């Protein structure tokens, strides 16, 4: 998706931990339709389309009220109350799925209940003139092939059809091409011929188990650097996690799968998420 096809979200307030989490959320949300990306004040040629406000910080609410008087944009508040406004408010802690739904609802309803169309720039807003979000992005002739070329393909290895359907439903809206395997042998074959951003791997599989599959995938030097392996398991004992770590897995997800945790993990292993983690580790 082209950056000009995103709704830009002006994040007002929030502590460093929440801002890091929001950066991860928007890295993933930029892939959706509608897409949401975090607005950076001062960005040439763009203005925000939505306000996301820390309602528990008086200084953030003061800034928000001033900005909203100049440009009445759709808004979502995070905190214990709406602070006397009519805007939707979400409680803490931040939850990925709930926040994205609230942003969807906000831009669908607009500030006055009418469908929202991003306005042309106001010189008093926090940036330079913008063209706004395009509602008709240029379609790619083969989006699946394009996603594979960008390395945006995910492999789900699970013999349970319900789990496969859940993963397809949650990952497809974010523009991932999703491949499936029901056995360890299938997974090894696919990972040997395709490059995956992430492999979601069930521990208990027909034939060879997930730990062995993980070891074989990670034996590929290219995969160590580019492919994350996330174990899916109903077992969460320290011993099981140790076995996963020894096999080379990058993360554990416990069944039944939680949507917020799933989105958090996939965002972590996007190329942008990996770069952010590397920068943080160097500090």
PDB file of C-alpha atoms in Angstrom:
ATOM      1  CA  UNK A   1       0.000   0.000   0.000  1.00  0.00           C
ATOM      2  CA  UNK A   2       1.287   3.431  -0.948  1.00  0.00           C
ATOM      3  CA  UNK A   3       1.900   5.760   2.029  1.00  0.00           C
ATOM      4  CA  UNK A   4      -0.563   8.226   0.502  1.00  0.00           C
ATOM      5  CA  UNK A   5      -3.283   5.580   0.832  1.00  0.00           C
ATOM      6  CA  UNK A   6      -3.019   5.573   4.632  1.00  0.00           C
ATOM      7  CA  UNK A   7      -5.003   7.480   7.174  1.00  0.00           C
ATOM      8  CA  UNK A   8      -2.385   9.303   9.243  1.00  0.00           C
ATOM      9  CA  UNK A   9      -2.915   9.132  13.003  1.00  0.00           C
ATOM     10  CA  UNK A  10      -1.636  12.005  15.146  1.00  0.00           C
ATOM     11  CA  UNK A  11      -0.577  10.431  18.461  1.00  0.00           C
ATOM     12  CA  UNK A  12      -0.907  12.958  21.302  1.00  0.00           C
ATOM     13  CA  UNK A  13       0.540  12.118  24.709  1.00  0.00           C
ATOM     14  CA  UNK A  14       1.391   8.548  25.907  1.00  0.00           C
ATOM     15  CA  UNK A  15       4.489   7.300  27.685  1.00  0.00           C
ATOM     16  CA  UNK A  16       7.518   5.772  25.963  1.00  0.00           C
ATOM     17  CA  UNK A  17       6.337   2.172  26.446  1.00  0.00           C
ATOM     18  CA  UNK A  18       2.925   2.903  24.935  1.00  0.00           C
ATOM     19  CA  UNK A  19       4.465   4.862  22.075  1.00  0.00           C
ATOM     20  CA  UNK A  20       6.708   1.894  21.244  1.00  0.00           C
ATOM     21  CA  UNK A  21       3.650  -0.357  21.245  1.00  0.00           C
ATOM     22  CA  UNK A  22       1.716   2.095  19.062  1.00  0.00           C
ATOM     23  CA  UNK A  23       4.637   2.206  16.605  1.00  0.00           C
ATOM     24  CA  UNK A  24       4.365  -1.585  16.276  1.00  0.00           C
ATOM     25  CA  UNK A  25       0.595  -1.400  15.871  1.00  0.00           C
ATOM     26  CA  UNK A  26       0.852   1.172  13.084  1.00  0.00           C
ATOM     27  CA  UNK A  27       3.640  -0.738  11.325  1.00  0.00           C
ATOM     28  CA  UNK A  28       1.130  -3.555  10.934  1.00  0.00           C
ATOM     29  CA  UNK A  29      -1.977  -1.383  10.503  1.00  0.00           C
ATOM     30  CA  UNK A  30      -0.385   0.360   7.522  1.00  0.00           C
ATOM     31  CA  UNK A  31      -0.844  -2.922   5.632  1.00  0.00           C
ATOM     32  CA  UNK A  32      -4.635  -2.996   6.051  1.00  0.00           C
ATOM     33  CA  UNK A  33      -7.426  -1.435   4.040  1.00  0.00           C
ATOM     34  CA  UNK A  34      -8.167   1.061   5.418  1.00  0.00           C
ATOM     35  CA  UNK A  35      -4.550   1.500   6.401  1.00  0.00           C
ATOM     36  CA  UNK A  36      -3.395   3.548   9.387  1.00  0.00           C
ATOM     37  CA  UNK A  37       0.108   4.939   9.827  1.00  0.00           C
ATOM     38  CA  UNK A  38       1.537   7.168  12.525  1.00  0.00           C
ATOM     39  CA  UNK A  39       1.744  10.831  11.580  1.00  0.00           C
ATOM     40  CA  UNK A  40       5.077  12.586  12.105  1.00  0.00           C
ATOM     41  CA  UNK A  41       4.631  16.343  12.700  1.00  0.00           C
ATOM     42  CA  UNK A  42       6.527  18.357  10.136  1.00  0.00           C
ATOM     43  CA  UNK A  43       6.270  15.722   7.402  1.00  0.00           C
ATOM     44  CA  UNK A  44       6.281  17.573   4.098  1.00  0.00           C
ATOM     45  CA  UNK A  45       3.106  17.248   2.093  1.00  0.00           C
ATOM     46  CA  UNK A  46       0.990  15.444   4.684  1.00  0.00           C
ATOM     47  CA  UNK A  47      -1.407  16.353   7.479  1.00  0.00           C
ATOM     48  CA  UNK A  48      -3.077  14.073  10.035  1.00  0.00           C
ATOM     49  CA  UNK A  49      -6.467  12.498   9.393  1.00  0.00           C
ATOM     50  CA  UNK A  50      -7.246  11.159  12.878  1.00  0.00           C
ATOM     51  CA  UNK A  51      -6.313  12.091  16.452  1.00  0.00           C
ATOM     52  CA  UNK A  52      -5.358   9.428  19.003  1.00  0.00           C
ATOM     53  CA  UNK A  53      -5.168  11.040  22.433  1.00  0.00           C
ATOM     54  CA  UNK A  54      -3.999  10.084  25.915  1.00  0.00           C
ATOM     55  CA  UNK A  55      -7.075  11.316  27.791  1.00  0.00           C
ATOM     56  CA  UNK A  56      -5.432  10.771  31.185  1.00  0.00           C
ATOM     57  CA  UNK A  57      -2.777  13.430  30.522  1.00  0.00           C
ATOM     58  CA  UNK A  58      -4.099  16.993  31.014  1.00  0.00           C
ATOM     59  CA  UNK A  59      -1.390  18.469  28.764  1.00  0.00           C
ATOM     60  CA  UNK A  60      -2.283  16.017  25.975  1.00  0.00           C
ATOM     61  CA  UNK A  61      -5.985  16.898  26.255  1.00  0.00           C
ATOM     62  CA  UNK A  62      -5.122  20.621  26.190  1.00  0.00           C
ATOM     63  CA  UNK A  63      -3.098  20.156  23.005  1.00  0.00           C
ATOM     64  CA  UNK A  64      -5.846  18.006  21.481  1.00  0.00           C
ATOM     65  CA  UNK A  65      -8.582  20.563  22.193  1.00  0.00           C
ATOM     66  CA  UNK A  66      -6.491  23.297  20.589  1.00  0.00           C
ATOM     67  CA  UNK A  67      -5.817  21.203  17.484  1.00  0.00           C
ATOM     68  CA  UNK A  68      -9.411  20.020  17.206  1.00  0.00           C
ATOM     69  CA  UNK A  69     -10.689  23.592  17.228  1.00  0.00           C
ATOM     70  CA  UNK A  70      -8.539  24.276  14.170  1.00  0.00           C
ATOM     71  CA  UNK A  71      -9.242  21.012  12.376  1.00  0.00           C
ATOM     72  CA  UNK A  72     -12.190  18.914  13.557  1.00  0.00           C
ATOM     73  CA  UNK A  73     -10.916  15.458  12.707  1.00  0.00           C
ATOM     74  CA  UNK A  74     -12.212  12.051  13.848  1.00  0.00           C
ATOM     75  CA  UNK A  75     -10.730  11.227  17.248  1.00  0.00           C
ATOM     76  CA  UNK A  76     -10.226   8.301  19.597  1.00  0.00           C
ATOM     77  CA  UNK A  77      -9.323   8.762  23.264  1.00  0.00           C
ATOM     78  CA  UNK A  78      -7.443   6.322  25.486  1.00  0.00           C
ATOM     79  CA  UNK A  79      -7.998   6.547  29.221  1.00  0.00           C
ATOM     80  CA  UNK A  80     -10.376   6.312  32.138  1.00  0.00           C
ATOM     81  CA  UNK A  81     -12.966   8.765  30.767  1.00  0.00           C
ATOM     82  CA  UNK A  82     -13.822  10.921  27.768  1.00  0.00           C
ATOM     83  CA  UNK A  83     -13.018  14.057  29.790  1.00  0.00           C
ATOM     84  CA  UNK A  84     -16.356  15.706  29.043  1.00  0.00           C
ATOM     85  CA  UNK A  85     -16.166  15.116  25.279  1.00  0.00           C
ATOM     86  CA  UNK A  86     -18.365  12.992  23.024  1.00  0.00           C
ATOM     87  CA  UNK A  87     -15.455  11.101  21.495  1.00  0.00           C
ATOM     88  CA  UNK A  88     -15.115   7.326  21.837  1.00  0.00           C
ATOM     89  CA  UNK A  89     -12.821   6.291  24.671  1.00  0.00           C
ATOM     90  CA  UNK A  90     -10.960   2.993  25.106  1.00  0.00           C
ATOM     91  CA  UNK A  91      -9.675   1.829  28.486  1.00  0.00           C
ATOM     92  CA  UNK A  92      -6.101   0.867  29.180  1.00  0.00           C
ATOM     93  CA  UNK A  93      -4.220  -1.367  28.584  1.00  0.00           C
ATOM     94  CA  UNK A  94      -3.960  -0.799  24.825  1.00  0.00           C
ATOM     95  CA  UNK A  95      -5.396  -3.703  22.847  1.00  0.00           C
ATOM     96  CA  UNK A  96      -4.497  -4.088  19.190  1.00  0.00           C
ATOM     97  CA  UNK A  97      -7.764  -5.402  17.785  1.00  0.00           C
ATOM     98  CA  UNK A  98      -9.950  -3.024  19.801  1.00  0.00           C
ATOM     99  CA  UNK A  99      -7.870   0.017  18.839  1.00  0.00           C
ATOM    100  CA  UNK A 100      -7.925  -0.817  15.117  1.00  0.00           C
ATOM    101  CA  UNK A 101     -11.695  -1.328  15.269  1.00  0.00           C
ATOM    102  CA  UNK A 102     -12.120   2.042  17.001  1.00  0.00           C
ATOM    103  CA  UNK A 103     -10.042   3.770  14.305  1.00  0.00           C
ATOM    104  CA  UNK A 104     -12.093   2.040  11.601  1.00  0.00           C
ATOM    105  CA  UNK A 105     -15.298   3.242  13.254  1.00  0.00           C
ATOM    106  CA  UNK A 106     -13.960   6.781  13.683  1.00  0.00           C
ATOM    107  CA  UNK A 107     -13.051   7.302  10.020  1.00  0.00           C
ATOM    108  CA  UNK A 108     -16.273   5.594   8.894  1.00  0.00           C
ATOM    109  CA  UNK A 109     -18.403   7.941  10.996  1.00  0.00           C
ATOM    110  CA  UNK A 110     -16.309  11.115  10.682  1.00  0.00           C
ATOM    111  CA  UNK A 111     -16.480  13.871  13.260  1.00  0.00           C
ATOM    112  CA  UNK A 112     -20.166  14.608  12.772  1.00  0.00           C
ATOM    113  CA  UNK A 113     -21.512  11.168  11.892  1.00  0.00           C
ATOM    114  CA  UNK A 114     -20.970  11.556   8.143  1.00  0.00           C
ATOM    115  CA  UNK A 115     -18.456   9.384   6.286  1.00  0.00           C
ATOM    116  CA  UNK A 116     -15.030  10.961   6.676  1.00  0.00           C
ATOM    117  CA  UNK A 117     -13.049  12.143   3.673  1.00  0.00           C
ATOM    118  CA  UNK A 118      -9.591  13.529   4.532  1.00  0.00           C
ATOM    119  CA  UNK A 119      -9.653  17.314   3.979  1.00  0.00           C
ATOM    120  CA  UNK A 120      -7.151  19.447   2.138  1.00  0.00           C
ATOM    121  CA  UNK A 121      -4.545  20.989   4.361  1.00  0.00           C
ATOM    122  CA  UNK A 122      -5.213  23.744   6.852  1.00  0.00           C
ATOM    123  CA  UNK A 123      -2.109  25.917   7.435  1.00  0.00           C
ATOM    124  CA  UNK A 124      -2.806  25.874  11.182  1.00  0.00           C
ATOM    125  CA  UNK A 125      -2.566  22.089  11.364  1.00  0.00           C
ATOM    126  CA  UNK A 126       0.612  20.262  12.270  1.00  0.00           C
ATOM    127  CA  UNK A 127       2.195  19.935   8.836  1.00  0.00           C
ATOM    128  CA  UNK A 128       2.373  21.219   5.278  1.00  0.00           C
ATOM    129  CA  UNK A 129      -0.404  20.804   2.642  1.00  0.00           C
ATOM    130  CA  UNK A 130      -1.486  17.244   1.952  1.00  0.00           C
ATOM    131  CA  UNK A 131      -3.299  15.407  -0.777  1.00  0.00           C
ATOM    132  CA  UNK A 132      -5.077  13.178   1.752  1.00  0.00           C
ATOM    133  CA  UNK A 133      -5.839   9.501   1.458  1.00  0.00           C
ATOM    134  CA  UNK A 134      -6.480   8.141  -1.994  1.00  0.00           C
ATOM    135  CA  UNK A 135      -9.605   5.997  -2.191  1.00  0.00           C
ATOM    136  CA  UNK A 136      -8.542   4.340  -5.414  1.00  0.00           C
ATOM    137  CA  UNK A 137      -5.012   2.975  -5.115  1.00  0.00           C
ATOM    138  CA  UNK A 138      -3.500   1.450  -8.232  1.00  0.00           C
ATOM    139  CA  UNK A 139      -4.126  -2.282  -8.212  1.00  0.00           C
ATOM    140  CA  UNK A 140      -1.215  -4.616  -8.767  1.00  0.00           C
ATOM    141  CA  UNK A 141      -1.716  -7.181 -11.529  1.00  0.00           C
ATOM    142  CA  UNK A 142      -0.754 -10.030  -9.200  1.00  0.00           C
ATOM    143  CA  UNK A 143      -0.800  -8.959  -5.532  1.00  0.00           C
ATOM    144  CA  UNK A 144       0.154 -12.447  -4.340  1.00  0.00           C
ATOM    145  CA  UNK A 145       3.289 -12.461  -6.469  1.00  0.00           C
ATOM    146  CA  UNK A 146       4.153  -8.927  -5.340  1.00  0.00           C
ATOM    147  CA  UNK A 147       3.849  -9.899  -1.684  1.00  0.00           C
ATOM    148  CA  UNK A 148       6.103 -12.910  -2.241  1.00  0.00           C
ATOM    149  CA  UNK A 149       8.699 -10.666  -3.891  1.00  0.00           C
ATOM    150  CA  UNK A 150       8.614  -8.381  -0.819  1.00  0.00           C
ATOM    151  CA  UNK A 151       9.036 -11.340   1.520  1.00  0.00           C
ATOM    152  CA  UNK A 152       5.569 -10.816   3.010  1.00  0.00           C
ATOM    153  CA  UNK A 153       4.640 -14.484   3.046  1.00  0.00           C
ATOM    154  CA  UNK A 154       3.755 -16.458   6.158  1.00  0.00           C
ATOM    155  CA  UNK A 155       3.737 -20.228   6.593  1.00  0.00           C
ATOM    156  CA  UNK A 156       1.248 -21.794   9.018  1.00  0.00           C
ATOM    157  CA  UNK A 157       2.010 -25.400   9.955  1.00  0.00           C
ATOM    158  CA  UNK A 158      -0.837 -27.073  11.851  1.00  0.00           C
ATOM    159  CA  UNK A 159      -2.903 -30.201  11.281  1.00  0.00           C
ATOM    160  CA  UNK A 160      -5.956 -28.563  12.908  1.00  0.00           C
ATOM    161  CA  UNK A 161      -8.298 -27.014  10.317  1.00  0.00           C
ATOM    162  CA  UNK A 162      -9.788 -24.630  12.899  1.00  0.00           C
ATOM    163  CA  UNK A 163      -6.368 -23.178  13.711  1.00  0.00           C
ATOM    164  CA  UNK A 164      -5.551 -22.804  10.012  1.00  0.00           C
ATOM    165  CA  UNK A 165      -8.851 -20.986   9.391  1.00  0.00           C
ATOM    166  CA  UNK A 166      -8.241 -18.666  12.376  1.00  0.00           C
ATOM    167  CA  UNK A 167      -4.755 -17.763  11.135  1.00  0.00           C
ATOM    168  CA  UNK A 168      -6.007 -17.127   7.610  1.00  0.00           C
ATOM    169  CA  UNK A 169      -8.789 -14.855   8.884  1.00  0.00           C
ATOM    170  CA  UNK A 170      -6.449 -12.815  11.105  1.00  0.00           C
ATOM    171  CA  UNK A 171      -3.438 -12.513   8.773  1.00  0.00           C
ATOM    172  CA  UNK A 172      -5.050 -12.010   5.352  1.00  0.00           C
ATOM    173  CA  UNK A 173      -6.462  -8.510   6.129  1.00  0.00           C
ATOM    174  CA  UNK A 174      -2.902  -7.303   6.714  1.00  0.00           C
ATOM    175  CA  UNK A 175      -1.829  -8.212   3.201  1.00  0.00           C
ATOM    176  CA  UNK A 176       0.114 -11.367   3.989  1.00  0.00           C
ATOM    177  CA  UNK A 177       0.231 -14.236   1.546  1.00  0.00           C
ATOM    178  CA  UNK A 178      -0.446 -17.266   3.741  1.00  0.00           C
ATOM    179  CA  UNK A 179       0.773 -20.776   2.879  1.00  0.00           C
ATOM    180  CA  UNK A 180      -0.346 -23.828   4.849  1.00  0.00           C
ATOM    181  CA  UNK A 181       1.153 -27.195   5.718  1.00  0.00           C
ATOM    182  CA  UNK A 182      -0.425 -29.994   7.752  1.00  0.00           C
ATOM    183  CA  UNK A 183       2.722 -32.030   8.393  1.00  0.00           C
ATOM    184  CA  UNK A 184       6.333 -31.353   9.276  1.00  0.00           C
ATOM    185  CA  UNK A 185       7.474 -32.878   6.017  1.00  0.00           C
ATOM    186  CA  UNK A 186       5.291 -30.456   4.021  1.00  0.00           C
ATOM    187  CA  UNK A 187       6.648 -27.535   6.051  1.00  0.00           C
ATOM    188  CA  UNK A 188      10.265 -28.493   5.349  1.00  0.00           C
ATOM    189  CA  UNK A 189       9.517 -28.780   1.636  1.00  0.00           C
ATOM    190  CA  UNK A 190       7.833 -25.364   1.491  1.00  0.00           C
ATOM    191  CA  UNK A 191      10.473 -23.603   3.590  1.00  0.00           C
ATOM    192  CA  UNK A 192      13.160 -24.989   1.307  1.00  0.00           C
ATOM    193  CA  UNK A 193      11.613 -23.414  -1.784  1.00  0.00           C
ATOM    194  CA  UNK A 194      10.055 -20.202  -0.391  1.00  0.00           C
ATOM    195  CA  UNK A 195      11.334 -17.365   1.784  1.00  0.00           C
ATOM    196  CA  UNK A 196       9.014 -16.646   4.705  1.00  0.00           C
ATOM    197  CA  UNK A 197       8.835 -13.668   7.026  1.00  0.00           C
ATOM    198  CA  UNK A 198       7.404 -15.899   9.728  1.00  0.00           C
ATOM    199  CA  UNK A 199       6.618 -19.590  10.234  1.00  0.00           C
ATOM    200  CA  UNK A 200       3.876 -20.410  12.746  1.00  0.00           C
ATOM    201  CA  UNK A 201       4.641 -23.980  13.745  1.00  0.00           C
ATOM    202  CA  UNK A 202       2.532 -26.397  15.787  1.00  0.00           C
ATOM    203  CA  UNK A 203       4.571 -28.524  18.179  1.00  0.00           C
ATOM    204  CA  UNK A 204       2.527 -31.725  17.793  1.00  0.00           C
ATOM    205  CA  UNK A 205       2.343 -32.788  14.151  1.00  0.00           C
ATOM    206  CA  UNK A 206       1.885 -36.022  12.231  1.00  0.00           C
ATOM    207  CA  UNK A 207       5.336 -37.441  11.470  1.00  0.00           C
ATOM    208  CA  UNK A 208       8.235 -35.333  12.678  1.00  0.00           C
ATOM    209  CA  UNK A 209       7.342 -32.868  15.415  1.00  0.00           C
ATOM    210  CA  UNK A 210       7.580 -29.088  15.441  1.00  0.00           C
ATOM    211  CA  UNK A 211      10.874 -29.007  17.340  1.00  0.00           C
ATOM    212  CA  UNK A 212      12.587 -31.053  14.643  1.00  0.00           C
ATOM    213  CA  UNK A 213      11.024 -28.937  11.904  1.00  0.00           C
ATOM    214  CA  UNK A 214      12.247 -25.782  13.626  1.00  0.00           C
ATOM    215  CA  UNK A 215      15.801 -27.142  13.829  1.00  0.00           C
ATOM    216  CA  UNK A 216      15.770 -28.004  10.123  1.00  0.00           C
ATOM    217  CA  UNK A 217      14.401 -24.595   9.107  1.00  0.00           C
ATOM    218  CA  UNK A 218      16.958 -22.785  11.258  1.00  0.00           C
ATOM    219  CA  UNK A 219      19.793 -24.894   9.837  1.00  0.00           C
ATOM    220  CA  UNK A 220      19.441 -22.723   6.730  1.00  0.00           C
ATOM    221  CA  UNK A 221      21.721 -19.714   7.299  1.00  0.00           C
ATOM    222  CA  UNK A 222      19.418 -17.457   5.282  1.00  0.00           C
ATOM    223  CA  UNK A 223      16.440 -18.458   7.421  1.00  0.00           C
ATOM    224  CA  UNK A 224      18.294 -17.667  10.666  1.00  0.00           C
ATOM    225  CA  UNK A 225      18.544 -14.049   9.562  1.00  0.00           C
ATOM    226  CA  UNK A 226      15.219 -13.539   7.757  1.00  0.00           C
ATOM    227  CA  UNK A 227      12.684 -16.087   9.008  1.00  0.00           C
ATOM    228  CA  UNK A 228      11.153 -16.086  12.475  1.00  0.00           C
ATOM    229  CA  UNK A 229       9.763 -19.366  13.815  1.00  0.00           C
ATOM    230  CA  UNK A 230       6.873 -19.047  16.265  1.00  0.00           C
ATOM    231  CA  UNK A 231       5.852 -22.239  18.051  1.00  0.00           C
ATOM    232  CA  UNK A 232       2.119 -22.859  18.522  1.00  0.00           C
ATOM    233  CA  UNK A 233       1.405 -25.059  21.500  1.00  0.00           C
ATOM    234  CA  UNK A 234      -0.986 -25.824  24.327  1.00  0.00           C
ATOM    235  CA  UNK A 235       2.088 -26.642  26.415  1.00  0.00           C
ATOM    236  CA  UNK A 236       3.575 -23.683  28.264  1.00  0.00           C
ATOM    237  CA  UNK A 237       5.842 -25.278  30.860  1.00  0.00           C
ATOM    238  CA  UNK A 238       9.406 -23.942  31.262  1.00  0.00           C
ATOM    239  CA  UNK A 239      10.700 -27.280  29.926  1.00  0.00           C
ATOM    240  CA  UNK A 240       8.655 -26.976  26.721  1.00  0.00           C
ATOM    241  CA  UNK A 241       9.833 -23.404  26.204  1.00  0.00           C
ATOM    242  CA  UNK A 242      13.415 -24.525  26.766  1.00  0.00           C
ATOM    243  CA  UNK A 243      12.995 -27.211  24.102  1.00  0.00           C
ATOM    244  CA  UNK A 244      11.700 -24.552  21.713  1.00  0.00           C
ATOM    245  CA  UNK A 245      14.608 -22.249  22.462  1.00  0.00           C
ATOM    246  CA  UNK A 246      17.121 -25.058  21.937  1.00  0.00           C
ATOM    247  CA  UNK A 247      15.457 -25.824  18.592  1.00  0.00           C
ATOM    248  CA  UNK A 248      15.946 -22.185  17.600  1.00  0.00           C
ATOM    249  CA  UNK A 249      12.398 -20.838  17.823  1.00  0.00           C
ATOM    250  CA  UNK A 250      11.986 -17.059  18.167  1.00  0.00           C
ATOM    251  CA  UNK A 251       8.695 -16.891  20.041  1.00  0.00           C
ATOM    252  CA  UNK A 252       5.986 -18.984  21.689  1.00  0.00           C
ATOM    253  CA  UNK A 253       2.217 -18.621  21.271  1.00  0.00           C
ATOM    254  CA  UNK A 254      -0.041 -20.631  23.553  1.00  0.00           C
ATOM    255  CA  UNK A 255      -3.295 -22.143  22.294  1.00  0.00           C
ATOM    256  CA  UNK A 256      -6.059 -21.125  22.218  1.00  0.00           C
ATOM    257  CA  UNK A 257      -4.535 -18.284  20.245  1.00  0.00           C
ATOM    258  CA  UNK A 258      -5.178 -14.712  21.363  1.00  0.00           C
ATOM    259  CA  UNK A 259      -5.688 -12.221  18.518  1.00  0.00           C
ATOM    260  CA  UNK A 260      -3.876  -9.328  20.223  1.00  0.00           C
ATOM    261  CA  UNK A 261      -0.874 -11.502  21.030  1.00  0.00           C
ATOM    262  CA  UNK A 262      -0.810 -12.866  17.471  1.00  0.00           C
ATOM    263  CA  UNK A 263      -0.762  -9.352  15.980  1.00  0.00           C
ATOM    264  CA  UNK A 264       1.936  -8.276  18.445  1.00  0.00           C
ATOM    265  CA  UNK A 265       4.150 -11.185  17.414  1.00  0.00           C
ATOM    266  CA  UNK A 266       3.718 -10.776  13.661  1.00  0.00           C
ATOM    267  CA  UNK A 267       4.487  -7.043  13.930  1.00  0.00           C
ATOM    268  CA  UNK A 268       7.623  -7.853  15.914  1.00  0.00           C
ATOM    269  CA  UNK A 269       9.021  -9.953  13.067  1.00  0.00           C
ATOM    270  CA  UNK A 270       8.173  -7.653  10.159  1.00  0.00           C
ATOM    271  CA  UNK A 271      11.351  -6.168   8.670  1.00  0.00           C
ATOM    272  CA  UNK A 272      10.439  -2.788  10.203  1.00  0.00           C
ATOM    273  CA  UNK A 273       9.902  -4.417  13.593  1.00  0.00           C
ATOM    274  CA  UNK A 274      13.253  -6.184  13.439  1.00  0.00           C
ATOM    275  CA  UNK A 275      15.027  -2.897  12.604  1.00  0.00           C
ATOM    276  CA  UNK A 276      13.298  -1.171  15.514  1.00  0.00           C
ATOM    277  CA  UNK A 277      14.408  -3.942  17.899  1.00  0.00           C
ATOM    278  CA  UNK A 278      17.995  -3.747  16.587  1.00  0.00           C
ATOM    279  CA  UNK A 279      18.070   0.022  17.150  1.00  0.00           C
ATOM    280  CA  UNK A 280      16.740  -0.422  20.680  1.00  0.00           C
ATOM    281  CA  UNK A 281      19.369  -3.100  21.408  1.00  0.00           C
ATOM    282  CA  UNK A 282      22.188  -0.770  20.320  1.00  0.00           C
ATOM    283  CA  UNK A 283      21.128   1.962  22.740  1.00  0.00           C
TER     284      UNK A 283
END
